[in-house]
Amino acid sequence: MQQYKKRTHTCGQLRASDIRKQVTLTGWVDKRRNLGGLIFVDLRDRHGITQIAFEPDRSGACYELAKSLRSEFVISVSGSVVSRPEGQANKSMPTGEIDVEATELAILNKAETPPFPIEDSIDVTEDLRLKYRYLDLRRPIVQKNLLVRHRAYQVARSYFDRNGFIEIETPILMKSTPEGARDYLVPSRIHHGKFYALPQSPQTYKQILMVAGFDRYFQIVKCFRDEDLRADRQPEFTQIDVEMSFVDENDVLAITEGAIKEMFGSVIGVDTPIPFPRMTHKEAMEQFGSDKPDTRFEMKVGIFSEVVAESGFRVFSEAVKNGGIVAGICAPGAATYSRSQLDGLTDLAKTLGAGGLVYLKLQGDSIECSASKFVTAEETKKIAEALKAKSGDLVLIITGPWQKALTILGSLRLEMANRLNLIPHNKWNFLWVTDFPLLEFSEEDKRFVAVHHPFTSPKLEDIPLLDKDPAKARARAYDLVLNGTEIAGGSIRIHDSALQTKMFGLLGINEAEAKMKFGFLLEAFKYGAPPHGGIAFGFDRIVMYMTGSKSIRDVIAFPKTTSAMSLMDDSPSSVDLKQLEELHIRIV
Amino acid sequence: MQQYKKRTHTCGQLRASDIRKQVTLTGWVDKRRNLGGLIFVDLRDRHGITQIAFEPDRSGACYELAKSLRSEFVISVSGSVVSRPEGQANKSMPTGEIDVEATELAILNKAETPPFPIEDSIDVTEDLRLKYRYLDLRRPIVQKNLLVRHRAYQVARSYFDRNGFIEIETPILMKSTPEGARDYLVPSRIHHGKFYALPQSPQTYKQILMVAGFDRYFQIVKCFRDEDLRADRQPEFTQIDVEMSFVDENDVLAITEGAIKEMFGSVIGVDTPIPFPRMTHKEAMEQFGSDKPDTRFEMKVGIFSEVVAESGFRVFSEAVKNGGIVAGICAPGAATYSRSQLDGLTDLAKTLGAGGLVYLKLQGDSIECSASKFVTAEETKKIAEALKAKSGDLVLIITGPWQKALTILGSLRLEMANRLNLIPHNKWNFLWVTDFPLLEFSEEDKRFVAVHHPFTSPKLEDIPLLDKDPAKARARAYDLVLNGTEIAGGSIRIHDSALQTKMFGLLGINEAEAKMKFGFLLEAFKYGAPPHGGIAFGFDRIVMYMTGSKSIRDVIAFPKTTSAMSLMDDSPSSVDLKQLEELHIRIV
């Protein structure tokens, strides 16, 4: 450890206008080149790279010391800014017109050879990158991602602040929630045998804040979910959490649109025209086979049950008779698909839960049908017409219950779009999906579960359905979809304790359970709860889109693996038995 | 639940210039008054209060419904803005010149009678307020506190952003830290028998971010400490966390001063001249008996060991002989203290660990000494001179080891200042305390512990002391003190892995333990760590000062009690056995 000269400039700052200035720079040795009697060092910090020249004539000691420099050494260099020799300027770098001729050099810290080079393109496993995350984070592309993330925080907060939202922190040590099974638990040392839970979302607290009269609340907040992880999930993730009083759907959607427009505009310079298009859940399913449609390309689903309701092909007619549908998509230009390619698609459909896959190949005037033994030429023609298929196209047909058949078609649609390269990658298609079903029946639990969450209000006109036909009730819920990914979701909430109690009843949450789990919310509703609603944005995913990253791990400073481990610090880890004793727990 | 007319204005918005406008307001019934044939309602929201007039002539149905209104009902009211009758304007309210004459009224939600009135001054226990926190949060004073907090977040972030700091989120689920005994633990479901810890601070991560080259980092972040709680501590608390590369103490102090100046200036309009005064730890102890001196008043400690080194009073002379000190404070005008008041002070001193308390009363030319049998008149005179005591003053004298005697005097100083009402309450005395000792010897653990934390650098000139006399080594650590409370603290860190290893050795952390606990940090230091340092601000406490609150619970939306419970939602709470099974733990 030593005293050292402090920098006068960053490594991204010096220009031709600085020539003849005496400067000091600090940073990391990015590259060192020996050119005959001269040593060049690219000195790097977060702000850029400046080339340092060490000449034996100018400062012999300094030149000798420079010989010992290796990649990633931390140094402090003083010298004068000089113009690069004629023809050697590098126009592609902001600092490319100048060098710093070193007269003083101090090595602030040495470095071992890194396990991978500090460059954007590296060919190493993600595990190695995560273990040496501090080196991975030096790579310009990862730094850029986190700078975009930084800017996104600031722009989002400034927007909500300007729009009268109050930032309020909600507890991290909270009460276990209804979806408790996925809660991370924290044993209490003081209260024997009791636990806190980490929030899956601050849902109940933000509703309490509305009851408390804060009117407009926001927070960029960590949430936690202990689930078996998928590639794009993390055990802790960040959301922009928003709640508003005295509003309806249109107010929440408008505030959200403003936030998205400002974030994408200010942070990455992408203009997003608002308002965003809206589509009901039913429309989304029936046109795109998805509740988060990617609308960057067409290939819409067509339902033509009536065309084949009386078909001699029983797969078709029975599906219709059983209340299901017959529907398909038309993959343009895929009529050339080979038998084995088609078998592959059939296997895929089966993996997705289909009984099978029927296809039509349109070539010239002929239509070849995989079930031609049973389907008449008349029928295939009508199907092709229904889907506006033309010569060269491939039609894929699925039958079955509405939800299932459409979901399979939605997946096939995405698969075919990828195979046929139909997805334009420079589009930003935002879309609202509204009017979700309030409830869905869980075959596993043999009861209704909330599609959004138990606090979501039914549409006012559907309240009578709660007694008559709950499955038909629609929710005042909305999702914001970007290019086929949900990036925000919310709802107008129930603010009436009687309706909330009825909702718990429908969900099979009995009174004692409801009281234990969120009695405080029901209790709060008795003291004058305003109508309110809100939304939560998936912040990690939004930044992932903004930076064009493939994984949310690339926009999180210290992500965990898909098995919820931190490879850098090797957590979770074992702890002292003494600590467990204090917490009154034992490992089983 | 019903559709309702949405507001056109908030309850704090209408002025005389709005007269004759048709408006709709929503909010809570703050007060209802029946005045003969007229009903007045004060309608409240976060923005203010507007008086609504219901007249039977204007809208009979509306007037009839208004009769049923009770405090805290949530309503929507439409009508026209009218001038208040001559002489009835309320100049103390921004909306006091107008009424809204109601023509439409909708009750959006009823309310039970709250357990306490929604007013600033209420006479109820804090427990009741915390149980009904949603009602407590409706009180204007608590809303104001959280609005100040909101503004403080925005100003702080804007300041650090403008100064080139990057906001980066560090993990909440992290590795158990060296002070692990106070960690909250989170059992892993996936990794049997392993645990995450919640961060007591993001210390290691922010140092890693410096190694990664981010140069300047900040974050407003939740931290967690499972300690037996004191009145002004919370199990989860918020800090502004800051770290900088290629800096020394002066850089960190200057950035901090700028942040404080901007926060106090922009948020509450208090001008704080910078730079703040600085004092070494030794000076602070010897002048104020505290490492966080309250400098709003004088009554400095005086050490006069040499005056009494040869005293016949063995309490004095032995203390000096044993390497300790004899020191005192002079309480102005307290010579009138009665015997029982002085006995009380003696008891207090003993509670603080003193062997006893010697005092002098100065009245006219006479000095009365509590140990006059042993202390000569000559000596008492010299003591009085040393402390500049004059007639009417009371001198309190403590003997003992340096640290202990001074600390007791520091407490007596605060006690006397409170009793004598010497503390001016409109002052904002910021003060840096620097040059803390690096280590202190823990009698309990029979080893050195870090005064700040194990990553704090010794002063460069004191590095040789680490081998010779570690107790004498000073740290590159600094605390920012406001009116006698530490509101920020930090240090220049060790960035050299050899020195860090040596430091662990001094702290009795062996190699295996160091490797297990923060091997990743030592490892990171091998790949080019820049010199770096930082600071963390106690955000809750700063907002407490800004709002003039007596407790940090008054500036946290959902605080926990001193026994770490949330009375509103009754957490921590019991959880399903099934959940514990999944986590592989059992309650003992």
mmCIF file with all atom_site columns, N, CA and C in Angstrom, chain B residues 210-245:
data_model
loop_
_atom_site.group_PDB
_atom_site.id
_atom_site.type_symbol
_atom_site.label_atom_id
_atom_site.label_alt_id
_atom_site.label_comp_id
_atom_site.label_asym_id
_atom_site.label_entity_id
_atom_site.label_seq_id
_atom_site.pdbx_PDB_ins_code
_atom_site.Cartn_x
_atom_site.Cartn_y
_atom_site.Cartn_z
_atom_site.occupancy
_atom_site.B_iso_or_equiv
_atom_site.pdbx_formal_charge
_atom_site.auth_seq_id
_atom_site.auth_comp_id
_atom_site.auth_asym_id
_atom_site.auth_atom_id
_atom_site.pdbx_PDB_model_num
ATOM 1   N N  . MET B 1 210 ? -15.776 -2.311 -6.677  1.00 0.00 ? 210 MET B N  1
ATOM 2   C CA . MET B 1 210 ? -14.601 -1.485 -6.964  1.00 0.00 ? 210 MET B CA 1
ATOM 3   C C  . MET B 1 210 ? -13.557 -2.317 -7.716  1.00 0.00 ? 210 MET B C  1
ATOM 4   N N  . VAL B 1 211 ? -13.355 -3.564 -7.276  1.00 0.00 ? 211 VAL B N  1
ATOM 5   C CA . VAL B 1 211 ? -12.445 -4.455 -7.991  1.00 0.00 ? 211 VAL B CA 1
ATOM 6   C C  . VAL B 1 211 ? -12.917 -4.620 -9.442  1.00 0.00 ? 211 VAL B C  1
ATOM 7   N N  . ALA B 1 212 ? -14.237 -4.611 -9.619  1.00 0.00 ? 212 ALA B N  1
ATOM 8   C CA . ALA B 1 212 ? -14.800 -4.793 -10.958 1.00 0.00 ? 212 ALA B CA 1
ATOM 9   C C  . ALA B 1 212 ? -14.694 -3.519 -11.792 1.00 0.00 ? 212 ALA B C  1
ATOM 10  N N  . GLY B 1 213 ? -14.230 -2.421 -11.172 1.00 0.00 ? 213 GLY B N  1
ATOM 11  C CA . GLY B 1 213 ? -13.976 -1.224 -11.962 1.00 0.00 ? 213 GLY B CA 1
ATOM 12  C C  . GLY B 1 213 ? -15.131 -0.249 -12.092 1.00 0.00 ? 213 GLY B C  1
ATOM 13  N N  . PHE B 1 214 ? -16.145 -0.351 -11.223 1.00 0.00 ? 214 PHE B N  1
ATOM 14  C CA . PHE B 1 214 ? -17.273 0.570  -11.381 1.00 0.00 ? 214 PHE B CA 1
ATOM 15  C C  . PHE B 1 214 ? -16.963 1.970  -10.873 1.00 0.00 ? 214 PHE B C  1
ATOM 16  N N  . ASP B 1 215 ? -15.841 2.098  -10.167 1.00 0.00 ? 215 ASP B N  1
ATOM 17  C CA . ASP B 1 215 ? -15.310 3.419  -9.843  1.00 0.00 ? 215 ASP B CA 1
ATOM 18  C C  . ASP B 1 215 ? -16.115 4.154  -8.759  1.00 0.00 ? 215 ASP B C  1
ATOM 19  N N  . ARG B 1 216 ? -17.385 4.366  -8.971  1.00 0.00 ? 216 ARG B N  1
ATOM 20  C CA . ARG B 1 216 ? -18.211 5.034  -7.968  1.00 0.00 ? 216 ARG B CA 1
ATOM 21  C C  . ARG B 1 216 ? -19.554 4.317  -7.915  1.00 0.00 ? 216 ARG B C  1
ATOM 22  N N  . TYR B 1 217 ? -19.893 3.823  -6.754  1.00 0.00 ? 217 TYR B N  1
ATOM 23  C CA . TYR B 1 217 ? -21.124 3.049  -6.566  1.00 0.00 ? 217 TYR B CA 1
ATOM 24  C C  . TYR B 1 217 ? -21.964 3.684  -5.476  1.00 0.00 ? 217 TYR B C  1
ATOM 25  N N  . PHE B 1 218 ? -23.274 3.664  -5.642  1.00 0.00 ? 218 PHE B N  1
ATOM 26  C CA . PHE B 1 218 ? -24.137 3.983  -4.506  1.00 0.00 ? 218 PHE B CA 1
ATOM 27  C C  . PHE B 1 218 ? -25.398 3.149  -4.589  1.00 0.00 ? 218 PHE B C  1
ATOM 28  N N  . GLN B 1 219 ? -26.073 3.062  -3.465  1.00 0.00 ? 219 GLN B N  1
ATOM 29  C CA . GLN B 1 219 ? -27.312 2.305  -3.390  1.00 0.00 ? 219 GLN B CA 1
ATOM 30  C C  . GLN B 1 219 ? -28.018 2.734  -2.096  1.00 0.00 ? 219 GLN B C  1
ATOM 31  N N  . ILE B 1 220 ? -29.324 2.931  -2.173  1.00 0.00 ? 220 ILE B N  1
ATOM 32  C CA . ILE B 1 220 ? -30.103 3.095  -0.945  1.00 0.00 ? 220 ILE B CA 1
ATOM 33  C C  . ILE B 1 220 ? -30.675 1.718  -0.655  1.00 0.00 ? 220 ILE B C  1
ATOM 34  N N  . VAL B 1 221 ? -30.247 1.111  0.433   1.00 0.00 ? 221 VAL B N  1
ATOM 35  C CA . VAL B 1 221 ? -30.398 -0.339 0.544   1.00 0.00 ? 221 VAL B CA 1
ATOM 36  C C  . VAL B 1 221 ? -30.820 -0.756 1.951   1.00 0.00 ? 221 VAL B C  1
ATOM 37  N N  . LYS B 1 222 ? -31.653 -1.791 1.985   1.00 0.00 ? 222 LYS B N  1
ATOM 38  C CA . LYS B 1 222 ? -32.061 -2.363 3.272   1.00 0.00 ? 222 LYS B CA 1
ATOM 39  C C  . LYS B 1 222 ? -30.932 -3.226 3.833   1.00 0.00 ? 222 LYS B C  1
ATOM 40  N N  . CYS B 1 223 ? -30.673 -3.069 5.125   1.00 0.00 ? 223 CYS B N  1
ATOM 41  C CA . CYS B 1 223 ? -29.735 -3.932 5.814   1.00 0.00 ? 223 CYS B CA 1
ATOM 42  C C  . CYS B 1 223 ? -30.451 -4.538 7.018   1.00 0.00 ? 223 CYS B C  1
ATOM 43  N N  . PHE B 1 224 ? -29.861 -5.583 7.569   1.00 0.00 ? 224 PHE B N  1
ATOM 44  C CA . PHE B 1 224 ? -30.572 -6.380 8.564   1.00 0.00 ? 224 PHE B CA 1
ATOM 45  C C  . PHE B 1 224 ? -29.637 -6.728 9.707   1.00 0.00 ? 224 PHE B C  1
ATOM 46  N N  . ARG B 1 225 ? -30.097 -6.591 10.936  1.00 0.00 ? 225 ARG B N  1
ATOM 47  C CA . ARG B 1 225 ? -29.288 -7.026 12.054  1.00 0.00 ? 225 ARG B CA 1
ATOM 48  C C  . ARG B 1 225 ? -30.197 -7.573 13.134  1.00 0.00 ? 225 ARG B C  1
ATOM 49  N N  . ASP B 1 226 ? -29.928 -8.823 13.494  1.00 0.00 ? 226 ASP B N  1
ATOM 50  C CA . ASP B 1 226 ? -30.773 -9.507 14.465  1.00 0.00 ? 226 ASP B CA 1
ATOM 51  C C  . ASP B 1 226 ? -30.187 -9.286 15.852  1.00 0.00 ? 226 ASP B C  1
ATOM 52  N N  . GLU B 1 227 ? -30.382 -8.076 16.371  1.00 0.00 ? 227 GLU B N  1
ATOM 53  C CA . GLU B 1 227 ? -29.832 -7.831 17.699  1.00 0.00 ? 227 GLU B CA 1
ATOM 54  C C  . GLU B 1 227 ? -30.967 -7.512 18.655  1.00 0.00 ? 227 GLU B C  1
ATOM 55  N N  . ASP B 1 228 ? -30.634 -7.583 19.931  1.00 0.00 ? 228 ASP B N  1
ATOM 56  C CA . ASP B 1 228 ? -31.616 -7.191 20.904  1.00 0.00 ? 228 ASP B CA 1
ATOM 57  C C  . ASP B 1 228 ? -31.808 -5.700 20.724  1.00 0.00 ? 228 ASP B C  1
ATOM 58  N N  . LEU B 1 229 ? -33.045 -5.356 20.471  1.00 0.00 ? 229 LEU B N  1
ATOM 59  C CA . LEU B 1 229 ? -33.269 -4.033 19.910  1.00 0.00 ? 229 LEU B CA 1
ATOM 60  C C  . LEU B 1 229 ? -33.292 -2.957 20.970  1.00 0.00 ? 229 LEU B C  1
ATOM 61  N N  . ARG B 1 230 ? -32.744 -1.819 20.583  1.00 0.00 ? 230 ARG B N  1
ATOM 62  C CA . ARG B 1 230 ? -32.848 -0.659 21.434  1.00 0.00 ? 230 ARG B CA 1
ATOM 63  C C  . ARG B 1 230 ? -33.895 0.260  20.819  1.00 0.00 ? 230 ARG B C  1
ATOM 64  N N  . ALA B 1 231 ? -34.225 1.282  21.547  1.00 0.00 ? 231 ALA B N  1
ATOM 65  C CA . ALA B 1 231 ? -35.324 2.159  21.135  1.00 0.00 ? 231 ALA B CA 1
ATOM 66  C C  . ALA B 1 231 ? -35.152 2.687  19.708  1.00 0.00 ? 231 ALA B C  1
ATOM 67  N N  . ASP B 1 232 ? -33.933 2.983  19.310  1.00 0.00 ? 232 ASP B N  1
ATOM 68  C CA . ASP B 1 232 ? -33.766 3.611  18.000  1.00 0.00 ? 232 ASP B CA 1
ATOM 69  C C  . ASP B 1 232 ? -33.121 2.681  16.984  1.00 0.00 ? 232 ASP B C  1
ATOM 70  N N  . ARG B 1 233 ? -33.320 1.380  17.156  1.00 0.00 ? 233 ARG B N  1
ATOM 71  C CA . ARG B 1 233 ? -32.826 0.424  16.166  1.00 0.00 ? 233 ARG B CA 1
ATOM 72  C C  . ARG B 1 233 ? -34.012 -0.352 15.614  1.00 0.00 ? 233 ARG B C  1
ATOM 73  N N  . GLN B 1 234 ? -33.840 -0.865 14.413  1.00 0.00 ? 234 GLN B N  1
ATOM 74  C CA . GLN B 1 234 ? -34.855 -1.710 13.791  1.00 0.00 ? 234 GLN B CA 1
ATOM 75  C C  . GLN B 1 234 ? -34.152 -2.926 13.213  1.00 0.00 ? 234 GLN B C  1
ATOM 76  N N  . PRO B 1 235 ? -34.821 -4.089 13.186  1.00 0.00 ? 235 PRO B N  1
ATOM 77  C CA . PRO B 1 235 ? -34.182 -5.277 12.602  1.00 0.00 ? 235 PRO B CA 1
ATOM 78  C C  . PRO B 1 235 ? -33.848 -5.064 11.121  1.00 0.00 ? 235 PRO B C  1
ATOM 79  N N  . GLU B 1 236 ? -34.667 -4.296 10.419  1.00 0.00 ? 236 GLU B N  1
ATOM 80  C CA . GLU B 1 236 ? -34.281 -3.920 9.058   1.00 0.00 ? 236 GLU B CA 1
ATOM 81  C C  . GLU B 1 236 ? -34.215 -2.402 9.006   1.00 0.00 ? 236 GLU B C  1
ATOM 82  N N  . PHE B 1 237 ? -33.144 -1.911 8.433   1.00 0.00 ? 237 PHE B N  1
ATOM 83  C CA . PHE B 1 237 ? -32.942 -0.469 8.394   1.00 0.00 ? 237 PHE B CA 1
ATOM 84  C C  . PHE B 1 237 ? -32.365 -0.113 7.032   1.00 0.00 ? 237 PHE B C  1
ATOM 85  N N  . THR B 1 238 ? -32.345 1.170  6.747   1.00 0.00 ? 238 THR B N  1
ATOM 86  C CA . THR B 1 238 ? -31.993 1.597  5.397   1.00 0.00 ? 238 THR B CA 1
ATOM 87  C C  . THR B 1 238 ? -30.730 2.437  5.434   1.00 0.00 ? 238 THR B C  1
ATOM 88  N N  . GLN B 1 239 ? -29.796 2.134  4.555   1.00 0.00 ? 239 GLN B N  1
ATOM 89  C CA . GLN B 1 239 ? -28.635 3.004  4.490   1.00 0.00 ? 239 GLN B CA 1
ATOM 90  C C  . GLN B 1 239 ? -28.353 3.461  3.066   1.00 0.00 ? 239 GLN B C  1
ATOM 91  N N  . ILE B 1 240 ? -27.746 4.637  2.961   1.00 0.00 ? 240 ILE B N  1
ATOM 92  C CA . ILE B 1 240 ? -27.198 5.071  1.677   1.00 0.00 ? 240 ILE B CA 1
ATOM 93  C C  . ILE B 1 240 ? -25.773 4.559  1.669   1.00 0.00 ? 240 ILE B C  1
ATOM 94  N N  . ASP B 1 241 ? -25.508 3.662  0.748   1.00 0.00 ? 241 ASP B N  1
ATOM 95  C CA . ASP B 1 241 ? -24.241 2.962  0.738   1.00 0.00 ? 241 ASP B CA 1
ATOM 96  C C  . ASP B 1 241 ? -23.409 3.493  -0.429  1.00 0.00 ? 241 ASP B C  1
ATOM 97  N N  . VAL B 1 242 ? -22.175 3.839  -0.146  1.00 0.00 ? 242 VAL B N  1
ATOM 98  C CA . VAL B 1 242 ? -21.346 4.531  -1.128  1.00 0.00 ? 242 VAL B CA 1
ATOM 99  C C  . VAL B 1 242 ? -19.938 3.948  -1.127  1.00 0.00 ? 242 VAL B C  1
ATOM 100 N N  . GLU B 1 243 ? -19.355 3.792  -2.314  1.00 0.00 ? 243 GLU B N  1
ATOM 101 C CA . GLU B 1 243 ? -17.961 3.359  -2.399  1.00 0.00 ? 243 GLU B CA 1
ATOM 102 C C  . GLU B 1 243 ? -17.301 4.020  -3.603  1.00 0.00 ? 243 GLU B C  1
ATOM 103 N N  . MET B 1 244 ? -16.029 4.353  -3.464  1.00 0.00 ? 244 MET B N  1
ATOM 104 C CA . MET B 1 244 ? -15.307 5.092  -4.509  1.00 0.00 ? 244 MET B CA 1
ATOM 105 C C  . MET B 1 244 ? -13.908 4.510  -4.693  1.00 0.00 ? 244 MET B C  1
ATOM 106 N N  . SER B 1 245 ? -13.417 4.537  -5.931  1.00 0.00 ? 245 SER B N  1
ATOM 107 C CA . SER B 1 245 ? -12.066 4.055  -6.208  1.00 0.00 ? 245 SER B CA 1
ATOM 108 C C  . SER B 1 245 ? -11.098 5.201  -6.429  1.00 0.00 ? 245 SER B C  1
#
